[in-house]
């Protein structure tokens, strides 16, 4: 088992290597930004369609739209 000093040394060395090799970070940032945009757009579509369906009196359709959007975002 590692002591706290060894664990701190491990993380400081890992951080040093990561900052020297910044190209490792770029794909994760790009994927994170794209995923956030997709989730935001799907969430907005689900909310707008749920509100719109509820406004015209189709409560079941509004709930279904919100549920389907939530399932897609979850997947």
CSV table of N, CA, C and O in Angstrom, one decimal:
chain,number,residue,atom,x,y,z
A,1,UNK,N,0.8,-1.2,0.0
A,1,UNK,CA,0.0,0.0,0.0
A,1,UNK,C,0.9,1.2,0.0
A,1,UNK,O,1.9,1.3,0.7
A,2,UNK,N,0.5,2.3,-0.8
A,2,UNK,CA,1.3,3.5,-0.9
A,2,UNK,C,1.0,4.4,0.3
A,2,UNK,O,-0.1,4.5,0.8
A,3,UNK,N,2.1,5.1,0.7
A,3,UNK,CA,1.9,6.1,1.7
A,3,UNK,C,1.4,7.4,1.1
A,3,UNK,O,1.4,7.5,-0.2
A,4,UNK,N,1.0,8.3,1.9
A,4,UNK,CA,0.4,9.6,1.3
A,4,UNK,C,1.5,10.3,0.5
A,4,UNK,O,1.2,11.0,-0.5
A,5,UNK,N,2.8,10.2,1.0
A,5,UNK,CA,3.8,10.9,0.3
A,5,UNK,C,4.1,10.3,-1.1
A,5,UNK,O,4.3,11.0,-2.1
A,6,UNK,N,4.0,9.0,-1.2
A,6,UNK,CA,4.2,8.3,-2.5
A,6,UNK,C,3.0,8.6,-3.4
A,6,UNK,O,3.2,8.7,-4.6
A,7,UNK,N,1.8,8.6,-2.8
A,7,UNK,CA,0.6,8.9,-3.6
A,7,UNK,C,0.7,10.4,-4.2
A,7,UNK,O,0.4,10.6,-5.4
A,8,UNK,N,1.1,11.3,-3.4
A,8,UNK,CA,1.3,12.7,-3.8
A,8,UNK,C,2.4,12.8,-4.9
A,8,UNK,O,2.2,13.5,-5.9
A,9,UNK,N,3.4,12.0,-4.8
A,9,UNK,CA,4.5,12.0,-5.8
A,9,UNK,C,4.0,11.4,-7.1
A,9,UNK,O,4.3,11.9,-8.2
A,10,UNK,N,3.1,10.4,-7.0
A,10,UNK,CA,2.5,9.8,-8.2
A,10,UNK,C,1.7,10.8,-9.0
A,10,UNK,O,1.8,10.9,-10.2
A,11,UNK,N,0.8,11.5,-8.2
A,11,UNK,CA,-0.1,12.4,-8.9
A,11,UNK,C,0.7,13.6,-9.4
A,11,UNK,O,0.4,14.2,-10.5
A,12,UNK,N,1.7,14.1,-8.7
A,12,UNK,CA,2.5,15.2,-9.2
A,12,UNK,C,3.3,14.8,-10.5
A,12,UNK,O,3.4,15.6,-11.4
A,13,UNK,N,3.8,13.6,-10.5
A,13,UNK,CA,4.5,13.1,-11.7
A,13,UNK,C,3.5,13.0,-12.9
A,13,UNK,O,3.8,13.3,-14.0
A,14,UNK,N,2.3,12.5,-12.6
A,14,UNK,CA,1.3,12.3,-13.7
A,14,UNK,C,0.9,13.7,-14.2
A,14,UNK,O,0.7,13.8,-15.4
A,15,UNK,N,0.7,14.7,-13.3
A,15,UNK,CA,0.3,16.0,-13.8
A,15,UNK,C,1.4,16.6,-14.6
A,15,UNK,O,1.2,17.3,-15.6
A,16,UNK,N,2.7,16.4,-14.2
A,16,UNK,CA,3.8,16.9,-15.0
A,16,UNK,C,3.8,16.3,-16.4
A,16,UNK,O,4.0,17.0,-17.4
A,17,UNK,N,3.6,15.0,-16.5
A,17,UNK,CA,3.6,14.3,-17.8
A,17,UNK,C,2.5,14.8,-18.6
A,17,UNK,O,2.6,15.0,-19.9
A,18,UNK,N,1.3,15.0,-18.0
A,18,UNK,CA,0.1,15.5,-18.8
A,18,UNK,C,0.3,16.9,-19.3
A,18,UNK,O,-0.1,17.2,-20.4
A,19,UNK,N,0.9,17.8,-18.5
A,19,UNK,CA,1.1,19.1,-19.0
A,19,UNK,C,2.2,19.2,-20.0
A,19,UNK,O,2.1,20.1,-20.9
A,20,UNK,N,3.1,18.3,-20.0
A,20,UNK,CA,4.1,18.3,-21.1
A,20,UNK,C,3.6,17.7,-22.4
A,20,UNK,O,4.0,18.1,-23.5
A,21,UNK,N,2.6,16.8,-22.3
A,21,UNK,CA,2.0,16.2,-23.5
A,21,UNK,C,0.6,16.6,-23.6
A,21,UNK,O,-0.4,15.8,-23.4
A,22,UNK,N,0.4,17.9,-23.9
A,22,UNK,CA,-1.0,18.5,-23.9
A,22,UNK,C,-1.9,17.8,-25.0
A,22,UNK,O,-3.1,17.9,-25.0
A,23,UNK,N,-1.3,17.2,-26.0
A,23,UNK,CA,-2.1,16.6,-27.1
A,23,UNK,C,-2.9,15.4,-26.6
A,23,UNK,O,-3.9,15.1,-27.2
A,24,UNK,N,-2.6,14.9,-25.4
A,24,UNK,CA,-3.4,13.9,-24.8
A,24,UNK,C,-4.8,14.5,-24.3
A,24,UNK,O,-5.8,13.8,-24.3
A,25,UNK,N,-4.8,15.7,-23.9
A,25,UNK,CA,-6.0,16.4,-23.4
A,25,UNK,C,-7.0,16.8,-24.5
A,25,UNK,O,-8.2,16.8,-24.3
A,26,UNK,N,-6.5,17.1,-25.6
A,26,UNK,CA,-7.3,17.7,-26.7
A,26,UNK,C,-8.4,16.8,-27.1
A,26,UNK,O,-9.6,17.3,-27.2
A,27,UNK,N,-8.2,15.5,-27.4
A,27,UNK,CA,-9.4,14.7,-27.8
A,27,UNK,C,-10.5,14.6,-26.8
A,27,UNK,O,-11.7,14.7,-27.1
A,28,UNK,N,-10.1,14.6,-25.5
A,28,UNK,CA,-11.1,14.5,-24.4
A,28,UNK,C,-11.9,15.8,-24.4
A,28,UNK,O,-13.1,15.8,-24.1
A,29,UNK,N,-11.2,17.0,-24.5
A,29,UNK,CA,-11.9,18.2,-24.5
A,29,UNK,C,-12.9,18.4,-25.7
A,29,UNK,O,-14.0,18.8,-25.5
A,30,UNK,N,-12.4,18.0,-26.9
A,30,UNK,CA,-13.3,18.1,-28.1
A,30,UNK,C,-14.5,17.2,-27.9
A,30,UNK,O,-15.7,17.6,-28.2
A,31,UNK,N,-14.3,15.9,-27.5
A,31,UNK,CA,-15.4,15.0,-27.3
A,31,UNK,C,-16.4,15.5,-26.2
A,31,UNK,O,-17.6,15.4,-26.4
A,32,UNK,N,-15.8,16.1,-25.1
A,32,UNK,CA,-16.7,16.6,-24.1
A,32,UNK,C,-17.5,17.8,-24.6
A,32,UNK,O,-18.7,17.9,-24.2
A,33,UNK,N,-17.0,18.7,-25.4
A,33,UNK,CA,-17.7,19.8,-25.9
A,33,UNK,C,-18.8,19.4,-26.8
A,33,UNK,O,-20.0,19.8,-26.8
A,34,UNK,N,-18.5,18.4,-27.7
A,34,UNK,CA,-19.5,17.9,-28.7
A,34,UNK,C,-20.6,17.2,-27.9
A,34,UNK,O,-21.8,17.4,-28.2
A,35,UNK,N,-20.3,16.4,-27.0
A,35,UNK,CA,-21.3,15.7,-26.2
A,35,UNK,C,-22.2,16.7,-25.4
A,35,UNK,O,-23.4,16.5,-25.4
A,36,UNK,N,-21.6,17.7,-24.9
A,36,UNK,CA,-22.4,18.7,-24.1
A,36,UNK,C,-23.4,19.4,-25.1
A,36,UNK,O,-24.5,19.7,-24.7
A,37,UNK,N,-22.9,19.7,-26.3
A,37,UNK,CA,-23.8,20.4,-27.3
A,37,UNK,C,-24.9,19.5,-27.7
A,37,UNK,O,-26.1,19.9,-27.8
A,38,UNK,N,-24.6,18.2,-27.9
A,38,UNK,CA,-25.7,17.2,-28.2
A,38,UNK,C,-26.7,17.1,-27.1
A,38,UNK,O,-27.9,17.1,-27.4
A,39,UNK,N,-26.2,16.9,-25.9
A,39,UNK,CA,-27.1,16.8,-24.8
A,39,UNK,C,-28.0,18.0,-24.6
A,39,UNK,O,-29.2,18.0,-24.3
A,40,UNK,N,-27.4,19.2,-24.7
A,40,UNK,CA,-28.1,20.5,-24.6
A,40,UNK,C,-29.2,20.6,-25.7
A,40,UNK,O,-30.4,20.9,-25.4
A,41,UNK,N,-28.9,20.2,-26.9
A,41,UNK,CA,-29.9,20.3,-28.0
A,41,UNK,C,-31.0,19.3,-27.8
A,41,UNK,O,-32.2,19.7,-28.0
A,42,UNK,N,-30.7,18.1,-27.4
A,42,UNK,CA,-31.7,17.1,-27.2
A,42,UNK,C,-32.6,17.5,-26.0
A,42,UNK,O,-33.8,17.3,-26.1
A,43,UNK,N,-32.0,18.0,-25.0
A,43,UNK,CA,-32.8,18.4,-23.8
A,43,UNK,C,-33.7,19.6,-24.2
A,43,UNK,O,-34.9,19.6,-23.8
A,44,UNK,N,-33.2,20.5,-25.0
A,44,UNK,CA,-34.0,21.7,-25.4
A,44,UNK,C,-35.2,21.2,-26.3
A,44,UNK,O,-36.3,21.7,-26.1
A,45,UNK,N,-34.9,20.3,-27.2
A,45,UNK,CA,-36.0,19.8,-28.1
A,45,UNK,C,-37.0,19.0,-27.2
A,45,UNK,O,-38.2,19.2,-27.5
A,46,UNK,N,-36.6,18.3,-26.3
A,46,UNK,CA,-37.5,17.5,-25.4
A,46,UNK,C,-38.4,18.4,-24.6
A,46,UNK,O,-39.6,18.3,-24.5
A,47,UNK,N,-37.8,19.5,-24.0
A,47,UNK,CA,-38.6,20.4,-23.2
A,47,UNK,C,-39.5,21.2,-24.1
A,47,UNK,O,-40.7,21.4,-23.8
A,48,UNK,N,-39.1,21.7,-25.2
A,48,UNK,CA,-39.9,22.5,-26.1
A,48,UNK,C,-41.1,21.7,-26.7
A,48,UNK,O,-42.2,22.1,-26.7
A,49,UNK,N,-40.8,20.4,-27.1
A,49,UNK,CA,-41.9,19.6,-27.6
A,49,UNK,C,-42.9,19.2,-26.5
A,49,UNK,O,-44.1,19.1,-26.7
A,50,UNK,N,-42.3,19.0,-25.3
A,50,UNK,CA,-43.2,18.6,-24.1
A,50,UNK,C,-44.1,19.8,-23.8
A,50,UNK,O,-45.3,19.6,-23.6
A,51,UNK,N,-43.6,21.0,-23.8
A,51,UNK,CA,-44.4,22.2,-23.4
A,51,UNK,C,-45.4,22.5,-24.6
A,51,UNK,O,-46.5,22.8,-24.3
A,52,UNK,N,-44.9,22.3,-25.8
A,52,UNK,CA,-45.8,22.6,-26.9
A,52,UNK,C,-47.0,21.6,-27.0
A,52,UNK,O,-48.1,22.0,-27.2
A,53,UNK,N,-46.7,20.3,-26.7
A,53,UNK,CA,-47.8,19.3,-26.7
A,53,UNK,C,-48.7,19.5,-25.5
A,53,UNK,O,-49.9,19.3,-25.6
A,54,UNK,N,-48.2,19.9,-24.4
A,54,UNK,CA,-49.1,20.2,-23.2
A,54,UNK,C,-49.9,21.4,-23.5
A,54,UNK,O,-51.1,21.5,-23.0
A,55,UNK,N,-49.4,22.4,-24.2
A,55,UNK,CA,-50.2,23.6,-24.5
A,55,UNK,C,-51.4,23.4,-25.4
A,55,UNK,O,-52.4,24.1,-25.2
A,56,UNK,N,-51.3,22.4,-26.3
A,56,UNK,CA,-52.4,22.1,-27.1
A,56,UNK,C,-53.3,21.0,-26.6
A,56,UNK,O,-54.2,20.6,-27.2
A,57,UNK,N,-53.0,20.6,-25.4
A,57,UNK,CA,-53.9,19.6,-24.7
A,57,UNK,C,-53.6,18.2,-24.9
A,57,UNK,O,-54.4,17.3,-24.5
A,58,UNK,N,-52.4,17.9,-25.3
A,58,UNK,CA,-51.9,16.5,-25.5
A,58,UNK,C,-50.9,16.2,-24.4
A,58,UNK,O,-49.7,16.1,-24.7
A,59,UNK,N,-51.3,16.1,-23.2
A,59,UNK,CA,-50.4,15.9,-22.1
A,59,UNK,C,-49.6,14.6,-22.2
A,59,UNK,O,-48.4,14.6,-21.9
A,60,UNK,N,-50.2,13.5,-22.7
A,60,UNK,CA,-49.5,12.3,-22.9
A,60,UNK,C,-48.4,12.4,-23.9
A,60,UNK,O,-47.3,11.9,-23.7
A,61,UNK,N,-48.6,13.1,-25.0
A,61,UNK,CA,-47.6,13.3,-26.0
A,61,UNK,C,-46.5,14.1,-25.5
A,61,UNK,O,-45.3,13.9,-25.8
A,62,UNK,N,-46.8,15.1,-24.6
A,62,UNK,CA,-45.7,16.0,-24.0
A,62,UNK,C,-44.8,15.2,-23.1
A,62,UNK,O,-43.6,15.3,-23.1
A,63,UNK,N,-45.4,14.3,-22.3
A,63,UNK,CA,-44.6,13.4,-21.4
A,63,UNK,C,-43.8,12.4,-22.2
A,63,UNK,O,-42.7,12.2,-21.9
A,64,UNK,N,-44.4,11.9,-23.3
A,64,UNK,CA,-43.7,11.0,-24.1
A,64,UNK,C,-42.5,11.6,-24.8
A,64,UNK,O,-41.4,11.1,-24.9
A,65,UNK,N,-42.6,12.9,-25.3
A,65,UNK,CA,-41.5,13.6,-25.9
A,65,UNK,C,-40.4,13.8,-24.9
A,65,UNK,O,-39.2,13.7,-25.2
A,66,UNK,N,-40.8,14.2,-23.7
A,66,UNK,CA,-39.7,14.5,-22.7
A,66,UNK,C,-39.1,13.2,-22.3
A,66,UNK,O,-37.8,13.1,-22.1
A,67,UNK,N,-39.8,12.1,-22.2
A,67,UNK,CA,-39.3,10.8,-21.8
A,67,UNK,C,-38.3,10.3,-22.9
A,67,UNK,O,-37.2,9.8,-22.6
A,68,UNK,N,-38.7,10.4,-24.1
A,68,UNK,CA,-37.8,9.9,-25.2
A,68,UNK,C,-36.5,10.7,-25.3
A,68,UNK,O,-35.5,10.1,-25.4
A,69,UNK,N,-36.6,12.0,-25.1
A,69,UNK,CA,-35.4,12.8,-25.1
A,69,UNK,C,-34.5,12.5,-23.9
A,69,UNK,O,-33.3,12.4,-24.1
A,70,UNK,N,-35.1,12.2,-22.8
A,70,UNK,CA,-34.3,11.8,-21.6
A,70,UNK,C,-33.6,10.5,-21.8
A,70,UNK,O,-32.5,10.3,-21.4
A,71,UNK,N,-34.3,9.6,-22.5
A,71,UNK,CA,-33.7,8.2,-22.8
A,71,UNK,C,-32.6,8.4,-23.8
A,71,UNK,O,-31.5,7.7,-23.6
A,72,UNK,N,-32.7,9.2,-24.8
A,72,UNK,CA,-31.6,9.4,-25.7
A,72,UNK,C,-30.4,10.0,-25.1
A,72,UNK,O,-29.3,9.6,-25.3
A,73,UNK,N,-30.7,11.0,-24.2
A,73,UNK,CA,-29.6,11.7,-23.5
A,73,UNK,C,-28.9,10.7,-22.6
A,73,UNK,O,-27.7,10.7,-22.5
A,74,UNK,N,-29.7,9.9,-21.9
A,74,UNK,CA,-29.1,8.9,-21.0
A,74,UNK,C,-28.2,7.9,-21.7
A,74,UNK,O,-27.2,7.4,-21.2
A,75,UNK,N,-28.7,7.5,-22.9
A,75,UNK,CA,-27.9,6.5,-23.7
A,75,UNK,C,-26.6,7.1,-24.2
A,75,UNK,O,-25.6,6.5,-24.3
